[in-house]
Short mmCIF file of C-alpha atoms in Angstrom, two decimals:
data_model
loop_
_atom_site.label_atom_id
_atom_site.label_comp_id
_atom_site.label_asym_id
_atom_site.label_seq_id
_atom_site.Cartn_x
_atom_site.Cartn_y
_atom_site.Cartn_z
CA ASP A 294 0.64 -60.87 16.89
CA VAL A 295 -2.66 -62.01 15.06
CA LYS A 296 -2.62 -65.54 13.86
CA VAL A 297 -5.12 -66.59 11.14
CA THR A 298 -4.58 -70.46 10.34
CA GLN A 299 -5.91 -71.91 7.38
CA SER A 300 -6.14 -75.68 7.30
CA SER A 301 -4.19 -76.39 4.01
CA ARG A 302 -1.70 -74.65 2.02
CA TYR A 303 -2.40 -76.63 -1.06
CA LEU A 304 -5.57 -78.95 -2.02
CA VAL A 305 -6.45 -80.98 -5.06
CA LYS A 306 -9.91 -81.94 -5.58
CA ARG A 307 -12.11 -83.42 -8.24
CA THR A 308 -15.02 -81.93 -9.97
CA GLY A 309 -18.35 -82.36 -8.02
CA GLU A 310 -16.85 -82.94 -4.72
CA LYS A 311 -17.64 -81.24 -1.51
CA VAL A 312 -14.91 -79.22 -0.34
CA PHE A 313 -14.30 -77.97 3.19
CA LEU A 314 -11.83 -75.07 3.82
CA GLU A 315 -11.25 -74.24 7.51
CA CYS A 316 -9.97 -71.06 9.14
CA VAL A 317 -9.28 -70.31 12.83
CA GLN A 318 -8.19 -66.94 14.28
CA ASP A 319 -6.59 -66.57 17.89
CA MET A 320 -7.38 -62.82 18.43
CA ASP A 321 -11.01 -62.95 19.57
CA HIS A 322 -11.91 -60.96 16.38
CA GLU A 323 -15.58 -60.51 15.68
CA ASN A 324 -15.21 -60.17 11.83
CA MET A 325 -14.16 -63.05 9.53
CA PHE A 326 -14.01 -63.13 5.78
CA TRP A 327 -13.21 -65.40 2.70
CA TYR A 328 -11.89 -64.11 -0.55
CA ARG A 329 -10.55 -65.77 -3.57
CA GLN A 330 -7.53 -64.17 -5.57
CA ASP A 331 -7.27 -64.79 -9.29
CA PRO A 332 -4.58 -63.13 -11.55
CA GLY A 333 -5.57 -59.61 -12.78
CA LEU A 334 -8.85 -59.68 -10.59
CA GLY A 335 -7.56 -58.96 -7.15
CA LEU A 336 -9.28 -60.07 -4.06
CA ARG A 337 -12.98 -60.71 -4.37
CA LEU A 338 -15.06 -61.18 -1.28
CA ILE A 339 -17.13 -64.48 -1.16
CA TYR A 340 -18.67 -64.36 2.20
CA PHE A 341 -18.38 -62.63 5.79
CA SER A 342 -19.36 -63.01 9.28
CA TYR A 343 -19.64 -60.30 11.81
CA ASP A 344 -20.71 -62.79 14.66
CA VAL A 345 -21.22 -66.51 15.67
CA LYS A 346 -24.02 -67.91 13.48
CA MET A 347 -24.14 -64.96 11.50
CA LYS A 348 -23.17 -64.82 7.75
CA GLU A 349 -23.55 -62.29 4.96
CA LYS A 350 -23.01 -62.80 1.11
CA GLY A 351 -20.20 -60.96 -0.39
CA ASP A 352 -19.51 -60.17 -4.21
CA ILE A 353 -19.31 -63.69 -5.39
CA PRO A 354 -21.16 -66.30 -3.35
CA GLU A 355 -22.41 -68.47 -5.92
CA GLY A 356 -21.38 -72.02 -5.48
CA TYR A 357 -20.20 -71.48 -1.92
CA SER A 358 -21.53 -71.42 1.73
CA VAL A 359 -20.00 -70.87 5.03
CA SER A 360 -20.31 -72.00 8.49
CA ARG A 361 -19.58 -69.84 11.85
CA GLU A 362 -20.63 -72.16 14.82
CA LYS A 363 -17.67 -70.60 17.03
CA LYS A 364 -16.35 -67.28 17.17
CA GLU A 365 -12.88 -68.44 16.26
CA ARG A 366 -13.44 -70.67 13.38
CA PHE A 367 -15.00 -69.55 9.94
CA SER A 368 -15.39 -72.57 7.27
CA LEU A 369 -15.73 -72.27 3.38
CA ILE A 370 -17.79 -74.87 1.72
CA LEU A 371 -17.65 -75.39 -1.93
CA GLU A 372 -21.05 -77.65 -2.32
CA SER A 373 -19.89 -79.22 -5.62
CA ALA A 374 -16.71 -78.24 -6.77
CA SER A 375 -16.10 -77.09 -10.41
CA THR A 376 -12.96 -76.16 -12.41
CA ASN A 377 -13.66 -72.47 -12.26
CA GLN A 378 -13.25 -72.65 -8.68
CA THR A 379 -9.52 -73.41 -8.94
CA SER A 380 -8.18 -70.39 -7.03
CA MET A 381 -6.21 -68.87 -4.16
CA TYR A 382 -8.51 -68.74 -1.32
CA LEU A 383 -7.75 -66.40 1.48
CA CYS A 384 -9.19 -66.08 4.96
CA ALA A 385 -9.12 -62.72 7.00
CA SER A 386 -10.18 -61.57 10.29
CA SER A 387 -10.65 -58.22 12.03
CA GLN A 388 -11.85 -56.44 15.08
CA THR A 389 -15.00 -54.26 14.62
CA GLY A 390 -14.54 -50.69 13.64
CA SER A 391 -14.01 -48.79 10.39
CA ASN A 392 -10.50 -48.11 10.92
CA GLN A 393 -9.33 -51.83 11.78
CA PRO A 394 -7.45 -53.59 9.09
CA GLN A 395 -7.73 -57.27 8.11
CA HIS A 396 -5.18 -59.90 8.92
CA PHE A 397 -4.78 -62.78 6.64
CA GLY A 398 -4.02 -66.42 6.71
CA ASP A 399 -1.52 -68.02 4.59
CA GLY A 400 -4.00 -68.78 1.87
CA THR A 401 -5.18 -72.24 0.38
CA ARG A 402 -4.30 -73.02 -3.06
CA LEU A 403 -7.00 -75.18 -4.26
CA SER A 404 -7.07 -77.03 -7.63
CA ILE A 405 -10.16 -78.61 -9.08
CA LEU A 406 -9.53 -81.35 -11.66
CA ARG B 423 -15.41 -47.92 -13.10
CA LYS B 424 -13.66 -50.06 -10.71
CA GLU B 425 -14.00 -48.98 -7.09
CA VAL B 426 -10.39 -49.25 -6.57
CA GLU B 427 -7.85 -48.53 -9.26
CA GLN B 428 -4.01 -49.11 -9.39
CA ASP B 429 -1.50 -49.21 -12.12
CA PRO B 430 -0.61 -53.07 -12.30
CA GLY B 431 2.96 -52.08 -13.35
CA PRO B 432 5.48 -53.56 -13.18
CA PHE B 433 7.61 -50.83 -11.71
CA ASN B 434 11.23 -51.88 -12.35
CA VAL B 435 13.63 -49.68 -10.42
CA PRO B 436 17.38 -49.74 -9.31
CA GLU B 437 18.36 -50.16 -5.79
CA GLY B 438 18.51 -46.86 -3.92
CA ALA B 439 15.71 -45.39 -6.03
CA THR B 440 12.55 -43.38 -4.86
CA VAL B 441 9.40 -44.96 -6.17
CA ALA B 442 5.78 -43.75 -5.89
CA PHE B 443 2.35 -45.55 -6.41
CA ASN B 444 -1.18 -43.93 -6.59
CA CYS B 445 -4.22 -45.41 -6.09
CA THR B 446 -7.82 -43.95 -6.96
CA TYR B 447 -11.08 -44.90 -5.40
CA SER B 448 -14.72 -44.25 -6.41
CA ASN B 449 -16.77 -43.95 -3.08
CA SER B 450 -16.18 -40.30 -1.58
CA ALA B 451 -17.58 -41.63 1.75
CA SER B 452 -14.52 -43.91 2.24
CA GLN B 453 -13.64 -43.91 5.76
CA SER B 454 -10.35 -45.69 6.07
CA PHE B 455 -7.41 -46.56 3.91
CA PHE B 456 -4.64 -49.22 3.84
CA TRP B 457 -1.50 -50.26 1.96
CA TYR B 458 -0.90 -54.05 1.98
CA ARG B 459 2.27 -55.84 0.77
CA GLN B 460 1.99 -59.24 -0.76
CA ASP B 461 4.84 -61.35 -1.89
CA CYS B 462 4.61 -64.12 -4.81
CA ARG B 463 2.43 -66.90 -3.52
CA LYS B 464 1.83 -65.58 -0.18
CA GLU B 465 -0.74 -63.72 1.79
CA PRO B 466 -1.36 -59.97 1.86
CA LYS B 467 0.28 -58.44 4.94
CA LEU B 468 -0.49 -54.73 6.31
CA LEU B 469 2.06 -52.26 5.45
CA MET B 470 0.53 -49.30 6.97
CA SER B 471 -2.75 -47.55 7.67
CA VAL B 472 -3.12 -44.11 5.69
CA TYR B 473 -4.10 -41.32 7.95
CA SER B 474 -5.62 -37.85 6.86
CA SER B 475 -2.45 -35.98 7.77
CA GLY B 476 -0.16 -38.57 5.95
CA ASN B 477 2.08 -40.69 7.90
CA GLU B 478 5.45 -42.09 7.55
CA ASP B 479 7.11 -45.42 8.78
CA GLY B 480 10.82 -45.48 8.04
CA ARG B 481 11.43 -45.59 4.38
CA PHE B 482 7.72 -45.54 3.57
CA THR B 483 5.19 -42.54 3.23
CA ALA B 484 1.52 -42.68 2.71
CA GLN B 485 -0.68 -39.73 1.74
CA LEU B 486 -4.43 -39.34 1.41
CA ASN B 487 -5.88 -36.87 -0.90
CA ARG B 488 -9.85 -36.94 -0.24
CA ALA B 489 -10.71 -34.13 -2.75
CA SER B 490 -9.14 -35.94 -5.55
CA GLN B 491 -10.06 -39.29 -3.94
CA TYR B 492 -6.56 -41.01 -4.10
CA ILE B 493 -3.86 -42.47 -1.82
CA SER B 494 -0.21 -42.67 -2.44
CA LEU B 495 2.79 -44.64 -1.22
CA LEU B 496 6.15 -43.43 -1.51
CA ILE B 497 9.33 -45.75 -0.89
CA ARG B 498 12.60 -44.31 -0.57
CA ASP B 499 15.84 -45.83 -0.82
CA SER B 500 14.54 -48.91 -2.31
CA LYS B 501 15.87 -52.19 -1.18
CA LEU B 502 15.81 -55.37 -3.05
CA SER B 503 13.47 -56.84 -0.32
CA ASP B 504 10.89 -54.15 -1.08
CA SER B 505 10.25 -56.16 -4.50
CA ALA B 506 6.36 -57.40 -3.89
CA THR B 507 2.95 -56.41 -5.09
CA TYR B 508 1.38 -53.33 -3.20
CA LEU B 509 -2.37 -53.46 -2.70
CA CYS B 510 -4.43 -50.53 -2.03
CA VAL B 511 -7.30 -51.12 0.30
CA VAL B 512 -10.34 -48.68 0.68
CA ASN B 513 -12.78 -49.29 3.71
CA PHE B 514 -16.58 -48.07 3.89
CA ASN B 515 -18.73 -49.43 6.67
CA ASN B 516 -16.44 -52.54 7.31
CA ASP B 517 -16.76 -53.23 3.47
CA MET B 518 -13.02 -53.45 2.43
CA ARG B 519 -12.39 -53.04 -1.19
CA PHE B 520 -8.88 -54.17 -2.52
CA GLY B 521 -7.04 -52.74 -5.69
CA ALA B 522 -5.60 -55.63 -8.00
CA GLY B 523 -2.14 -54.36 -7.01
CA THR B 524 0.93 -52.53 -8.16
CA ARG B 525 3.95 -55.06 -8.92
CA LEU B 526 7.47 -53.56 -7.99
CA THR B 527 10.80 -55.18 -8.79
CA VAL B 528 13.81 -53.57 -7.13
CA LYS B 529 16.98 -54.51 -9.16
CA PRO B 530 20.59 -54.47 -8.07
#
């Protein structure tokens, strides 16, 4: 079974803090993704990566950055947290190929006070 | 127009009922399609892929209509444990687009 692990299930931070969300997958997947999910809006793609040290902007990259130094790890960074970044953050990974589904971690529920 | 649209529901059905959800997509060149299930405050989990000829997995049947650009999910003999939000996912060149989900509640 694919295992995608996110570092925290719940996190509370303050406005202006730098926040790190970590994601690790154990299936040697090439592709990794970060989404946020908000009520009524569905999943929105923040950033994704197709290879080590490679990153691409998704639909809502503003206020975020990412790092992929190793194939199995993909980090999401909130440079200066703001209250509108309070959300559920989901990491996913997949193999390369248009018919390959994504597999999700448990999610991190982040609150910015 | 949203890229992937679903009726948000909620669909409230009795145990044993048959229920169907549709999902429409805007990109006619979309290459692959999936249904995910998401329980409250949990991550989405892959329910099934959707193949061009349609496919079945136990009580679940998925169909694709490329001409009309929609996919469907049929659940037969609903169980209480089927209560969840069902997400439609459409893929084009590794760009996965998620619907906002359809909420299903199965009642005793």
